[in-house]
Coordinates of C-alpha atoms in Angstrom, one line a residue:
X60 CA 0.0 0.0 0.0
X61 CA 1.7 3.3 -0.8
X62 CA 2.1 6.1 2.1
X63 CA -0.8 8.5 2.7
X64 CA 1.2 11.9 3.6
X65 CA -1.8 14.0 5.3
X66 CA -1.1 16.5 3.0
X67 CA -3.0 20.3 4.2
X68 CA -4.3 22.2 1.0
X69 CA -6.9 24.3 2.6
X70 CA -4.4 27.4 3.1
X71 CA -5.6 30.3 1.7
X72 CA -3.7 33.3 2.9
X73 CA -4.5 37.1 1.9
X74 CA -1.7 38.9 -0.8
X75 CA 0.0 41.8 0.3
X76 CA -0.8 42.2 3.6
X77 CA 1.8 41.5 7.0
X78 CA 0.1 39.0 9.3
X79 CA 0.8 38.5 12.5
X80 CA 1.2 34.2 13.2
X81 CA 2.8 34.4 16.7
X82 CA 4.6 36.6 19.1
X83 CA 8.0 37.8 16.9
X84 CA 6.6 36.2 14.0
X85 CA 5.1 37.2 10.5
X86 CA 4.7 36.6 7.2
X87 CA 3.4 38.1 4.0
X88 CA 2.9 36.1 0.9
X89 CA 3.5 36.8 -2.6
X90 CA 0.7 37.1 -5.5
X91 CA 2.6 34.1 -7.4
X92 CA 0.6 31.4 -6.9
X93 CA 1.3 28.4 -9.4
X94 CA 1.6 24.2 -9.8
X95 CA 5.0 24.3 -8.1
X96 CA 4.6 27.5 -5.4
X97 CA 0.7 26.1 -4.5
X98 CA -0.8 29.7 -3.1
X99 CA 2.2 31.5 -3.6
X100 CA 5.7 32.6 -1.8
X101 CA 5.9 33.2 2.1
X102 CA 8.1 35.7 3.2
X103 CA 8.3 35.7 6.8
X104 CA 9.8 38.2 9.4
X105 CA 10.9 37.1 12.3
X106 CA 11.5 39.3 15.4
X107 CA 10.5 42.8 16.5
X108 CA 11.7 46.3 15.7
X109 CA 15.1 45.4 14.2
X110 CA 13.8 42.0 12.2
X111 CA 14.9 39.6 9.8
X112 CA 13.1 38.6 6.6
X113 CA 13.3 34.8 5.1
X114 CA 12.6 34.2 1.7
X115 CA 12.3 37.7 -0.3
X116 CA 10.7 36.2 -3.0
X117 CA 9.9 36.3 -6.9
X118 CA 10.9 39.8 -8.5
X119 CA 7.4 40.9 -8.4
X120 CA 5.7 44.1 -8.3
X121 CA 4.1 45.1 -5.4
X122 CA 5.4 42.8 -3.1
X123 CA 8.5 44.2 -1.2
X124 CA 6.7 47.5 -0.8
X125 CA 3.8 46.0 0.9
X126 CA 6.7 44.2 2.8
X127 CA 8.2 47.5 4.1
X128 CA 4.6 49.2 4.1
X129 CA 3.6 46.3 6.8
X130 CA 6.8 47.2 9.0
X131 CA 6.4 50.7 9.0
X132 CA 9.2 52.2 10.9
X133 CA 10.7 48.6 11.7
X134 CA 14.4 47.9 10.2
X135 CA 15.4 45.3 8.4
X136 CA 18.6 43.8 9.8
X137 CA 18.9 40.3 7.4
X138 CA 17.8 38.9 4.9
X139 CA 17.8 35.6 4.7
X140 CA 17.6 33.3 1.7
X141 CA 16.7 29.3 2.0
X142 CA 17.5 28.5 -1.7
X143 CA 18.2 30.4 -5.2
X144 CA 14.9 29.7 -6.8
X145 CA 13.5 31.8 -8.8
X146 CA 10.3 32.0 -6.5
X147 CA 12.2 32.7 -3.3
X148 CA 15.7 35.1 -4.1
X149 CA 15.3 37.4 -6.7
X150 CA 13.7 39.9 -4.3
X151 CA 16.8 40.0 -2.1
X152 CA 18.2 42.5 -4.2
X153 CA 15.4 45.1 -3.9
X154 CA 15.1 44.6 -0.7
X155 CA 19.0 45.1 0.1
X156 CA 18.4 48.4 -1.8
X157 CA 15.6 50.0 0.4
X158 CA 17.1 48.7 3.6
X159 CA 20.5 48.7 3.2
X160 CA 20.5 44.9 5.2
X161 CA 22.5 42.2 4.0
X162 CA 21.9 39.0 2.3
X163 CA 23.0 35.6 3.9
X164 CA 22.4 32.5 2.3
X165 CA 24.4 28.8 1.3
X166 CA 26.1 30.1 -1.7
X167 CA 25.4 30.7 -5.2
X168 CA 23.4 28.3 -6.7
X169 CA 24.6 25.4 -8.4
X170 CA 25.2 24.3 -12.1
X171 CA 26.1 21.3 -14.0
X172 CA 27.3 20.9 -17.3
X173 CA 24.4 22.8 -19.0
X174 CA 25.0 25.6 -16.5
X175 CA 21.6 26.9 -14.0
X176 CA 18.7 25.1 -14.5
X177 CA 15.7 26.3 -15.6
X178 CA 14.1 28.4 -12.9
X179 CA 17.5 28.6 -10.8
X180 CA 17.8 32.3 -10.1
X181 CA 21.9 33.2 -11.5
X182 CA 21.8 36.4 -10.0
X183 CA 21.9 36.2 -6.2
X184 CA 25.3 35.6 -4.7
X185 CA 24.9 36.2 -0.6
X186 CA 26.8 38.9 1.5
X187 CA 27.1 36.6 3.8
X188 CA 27.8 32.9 3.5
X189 CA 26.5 30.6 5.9
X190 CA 26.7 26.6 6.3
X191 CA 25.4 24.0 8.6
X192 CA 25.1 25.2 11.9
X193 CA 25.9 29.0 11.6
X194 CA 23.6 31.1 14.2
X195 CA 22.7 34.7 12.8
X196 CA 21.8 36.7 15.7
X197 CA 19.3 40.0 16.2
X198 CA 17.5 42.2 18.7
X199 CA 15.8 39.4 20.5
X200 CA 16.0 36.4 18.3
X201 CA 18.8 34.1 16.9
X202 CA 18.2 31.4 14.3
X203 CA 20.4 28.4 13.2
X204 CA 21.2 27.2 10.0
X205 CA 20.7 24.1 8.4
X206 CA 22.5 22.5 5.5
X207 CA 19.5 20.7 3.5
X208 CA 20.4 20.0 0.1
X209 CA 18.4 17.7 -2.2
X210 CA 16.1 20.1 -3.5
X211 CA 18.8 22.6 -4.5
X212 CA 23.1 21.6 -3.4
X213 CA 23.0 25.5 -1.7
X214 CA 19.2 24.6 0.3
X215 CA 19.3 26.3 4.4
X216 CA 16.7 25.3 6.7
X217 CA 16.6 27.8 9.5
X218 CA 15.8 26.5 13.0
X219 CA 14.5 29.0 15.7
X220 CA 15.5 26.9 18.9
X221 CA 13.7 29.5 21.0
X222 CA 10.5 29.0 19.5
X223 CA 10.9 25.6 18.6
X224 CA 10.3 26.1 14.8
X225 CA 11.5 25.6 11.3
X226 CA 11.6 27.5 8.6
X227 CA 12.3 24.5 6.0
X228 CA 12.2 26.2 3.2
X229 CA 11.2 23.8 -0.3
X230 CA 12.8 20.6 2.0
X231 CA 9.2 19.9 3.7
X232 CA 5.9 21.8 2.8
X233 CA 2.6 20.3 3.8
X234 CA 0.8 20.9 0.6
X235 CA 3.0 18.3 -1.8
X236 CA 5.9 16.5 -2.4
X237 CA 9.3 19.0 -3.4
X238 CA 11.0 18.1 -7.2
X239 CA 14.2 16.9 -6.9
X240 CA 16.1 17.8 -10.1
X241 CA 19.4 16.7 -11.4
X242 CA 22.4 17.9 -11.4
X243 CA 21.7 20.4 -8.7
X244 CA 19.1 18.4 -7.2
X245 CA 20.3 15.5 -5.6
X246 CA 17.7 12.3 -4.1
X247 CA 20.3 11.0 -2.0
X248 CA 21.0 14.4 -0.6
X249 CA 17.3 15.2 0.1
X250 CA 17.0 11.7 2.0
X251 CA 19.5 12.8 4.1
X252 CA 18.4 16.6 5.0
X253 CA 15.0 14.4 5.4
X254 CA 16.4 12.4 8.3
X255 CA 18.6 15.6 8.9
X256 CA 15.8 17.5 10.3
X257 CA 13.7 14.1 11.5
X258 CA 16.6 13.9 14.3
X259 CA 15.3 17.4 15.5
X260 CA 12.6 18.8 17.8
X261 CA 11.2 21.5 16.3
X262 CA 7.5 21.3 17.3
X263 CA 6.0 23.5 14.5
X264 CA 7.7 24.1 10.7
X265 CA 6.4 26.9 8.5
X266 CA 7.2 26.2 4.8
X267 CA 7.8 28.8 2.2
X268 CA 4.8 27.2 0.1
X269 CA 1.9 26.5 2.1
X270 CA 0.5 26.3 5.8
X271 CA 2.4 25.6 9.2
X272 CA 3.1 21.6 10.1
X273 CA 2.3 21.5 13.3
X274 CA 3.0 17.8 14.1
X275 CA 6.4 17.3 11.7
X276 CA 7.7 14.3 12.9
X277 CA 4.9 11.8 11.2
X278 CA 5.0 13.9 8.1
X279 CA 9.1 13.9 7.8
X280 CA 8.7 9.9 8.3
X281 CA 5.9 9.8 5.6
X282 CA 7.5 11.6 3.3
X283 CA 11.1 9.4 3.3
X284 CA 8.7 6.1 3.0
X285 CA 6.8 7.9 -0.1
X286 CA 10.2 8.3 -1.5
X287 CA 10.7 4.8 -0.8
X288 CA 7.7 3.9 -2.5
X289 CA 8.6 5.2 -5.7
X290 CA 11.9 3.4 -5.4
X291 CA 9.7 0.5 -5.8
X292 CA 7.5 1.7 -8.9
X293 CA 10.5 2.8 -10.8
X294 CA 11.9 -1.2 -9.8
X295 CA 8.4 -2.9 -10.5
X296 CA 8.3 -0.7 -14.1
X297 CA 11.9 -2.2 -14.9
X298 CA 10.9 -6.0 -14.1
X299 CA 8.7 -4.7 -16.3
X300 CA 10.6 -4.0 -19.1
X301 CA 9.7 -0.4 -18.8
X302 CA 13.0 1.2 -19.0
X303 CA 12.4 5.1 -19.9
X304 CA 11.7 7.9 -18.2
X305 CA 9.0 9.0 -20.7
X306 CA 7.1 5.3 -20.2
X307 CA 7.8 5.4 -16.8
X308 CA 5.8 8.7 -15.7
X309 CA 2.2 7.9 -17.1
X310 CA 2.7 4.9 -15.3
X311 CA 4.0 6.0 -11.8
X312 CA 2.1 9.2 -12.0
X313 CA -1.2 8.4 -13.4
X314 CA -3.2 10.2 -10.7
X315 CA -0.9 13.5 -11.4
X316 CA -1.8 16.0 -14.2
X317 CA 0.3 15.9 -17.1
X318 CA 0.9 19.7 -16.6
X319 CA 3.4 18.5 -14.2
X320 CA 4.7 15.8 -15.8
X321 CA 7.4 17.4 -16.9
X322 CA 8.9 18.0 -13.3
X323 CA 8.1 14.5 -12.4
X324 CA 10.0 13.1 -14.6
X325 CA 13.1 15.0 -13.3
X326 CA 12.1 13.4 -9.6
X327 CA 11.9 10.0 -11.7
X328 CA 15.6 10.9 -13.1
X329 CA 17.2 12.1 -9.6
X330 CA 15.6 8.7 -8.1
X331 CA 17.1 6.5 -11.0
X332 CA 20.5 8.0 -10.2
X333 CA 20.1 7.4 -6.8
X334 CA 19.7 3.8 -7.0
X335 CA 22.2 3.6 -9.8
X336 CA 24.7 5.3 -7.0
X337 CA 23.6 2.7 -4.6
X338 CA 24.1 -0.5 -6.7
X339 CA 20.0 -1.6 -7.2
X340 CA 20.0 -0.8 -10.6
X341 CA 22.6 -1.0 -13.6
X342 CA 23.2 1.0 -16.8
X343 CA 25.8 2.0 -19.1
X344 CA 25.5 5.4 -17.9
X345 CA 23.9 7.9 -16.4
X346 CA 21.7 10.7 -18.5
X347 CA 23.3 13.8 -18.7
X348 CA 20.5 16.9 -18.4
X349 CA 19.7 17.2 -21.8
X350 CA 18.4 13.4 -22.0
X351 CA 16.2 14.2 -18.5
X352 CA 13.5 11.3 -20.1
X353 CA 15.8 8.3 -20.8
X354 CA 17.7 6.0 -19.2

């Protein structure tokens, strides 16, 4: 029987405006809702007075005004980046240029032989580079990062120990599975940041797509046995004699529109390499990015 994840699709949060989720804690979300960023992009602003802001966002109109409109005479001290998607960077740099704050985030993002993927945002290179258990400190809060890649090689979680939350970024959201796309993308790498943040106690994560978890631990654990699960389709399709991509995904994914097939198919390709990598499946070779649908 394949894993039920008790996914949560009834968020529906209000554009432009700064709500207020807990003490220290806010969030505003951007008007770019979509198959892969669900209602749209949360950007959320932790602290009081002299705050920092996760997750600027897609370079759209509107949406770092209302940002600084909703904090009024409050100051931007960081900003804060979880991964260099296209949906969650690009607005660093306008925001960097009304406040004068600096950017901290992983690194650049990644490339592979075809240089960025498609939707990678080229452009955002931090200030500040932070790894795996770097605090970054303010007026009243301080939050840990997290190393989680999988998603994207330069993906940050950020832990606020104080609060017992996560910001998880793309790594967990509790409205769908993330796409895990080669060559940045990596499945054995997301497994890991998986079990990476399953060995934690945050009690609540709030994703950058999506409503708050508030029981994680169940949802962590279904997610790694979904990903398990499809270890085992891509295996059955093989015994098969199914041995493309292209065959593969109207087979695994026949309850998924084929709007999004496209992106499944690069899950499909990051989980073929991964059991290539770990010796349960032989082939001559492994695809490079242009061949995404073959094996």
């Amino acid at each position: 029987m394949a894993t039920v994840i008790p996914f949560d699709r009834t968020f529906d949060p209000p554009y432009g405006v700064v709500e207020r989720l807990g003490p220290g804690l806010r969030r505003i979300v951007a008007r770019n809702p979509g198959p892969f960023t669900f209602r749209g992009t949360a950007t959320f602003i932790v602290g009081e007075g002299d705050v920092a802001v996760i997750d600027p966002g897609p370079d759209l109109a509107g949406h770092i005004p209302a940002l600084l409109d909703g904090l009024g005479n409050e100051k931007v001290s960081h900003i804060l980046v979880t991964h260099t998607h296209l949906d969650h960077s690009p607005a660093a740099a306008e925001l960097k240029a009304r406040t004068g704050a600096p950017t901290y985030g992983y690194g650049p993002h990644g490339s592979g032989p075809g240089g960025i993927e498609t939707g990678g945002d080229p452009d955002f290179i931090p200030d500040v580079r932070i790894g795996h258990g770097d605090a970054i400190e303010g007026k009243d809060w301080r939050l840990e990062a997290l190393h989680t890649p999988g998603h994207t090689s330069n993906h940050l979680a950020f832990a606020w120990p104080e609060r017992s939350i996560l910001f998880p970024g793309d790594l967990v959201m509790g409205w769908s599975t993330s796409v895990i796309s080669p060559p940045d993308g990596h499945m054995g790498d997301y497994l890991e940041s998986l079990r990476k943040v399953l060995g934690r106690d945050e009690e609540t994560y709030w994703p950058t797509h999506g409503g708050p978890i508030r029981d994680p631990k169940p949802f962590v654990e279904a997610f790694i046995a979904h990903r398990r699960d499809r270890e085992e389709e891509i295996l059955a399709c093989l015994r098969d004699g199914i041995e493309t991509i292209s065959d593969m995904v109207p087979v695994i994914y026949a309850d998924v529109p084929p709007a999004v097939h496209g992106a499944a198919a690069r899950s499909l390709l990051a989980a073929l390499i991964y059991l290539v990598e770990t010796g349960q499946v032989q082939t001559d070779g492994l695809p490079d990015e242009e061949s995404a649908y073959f094996l």
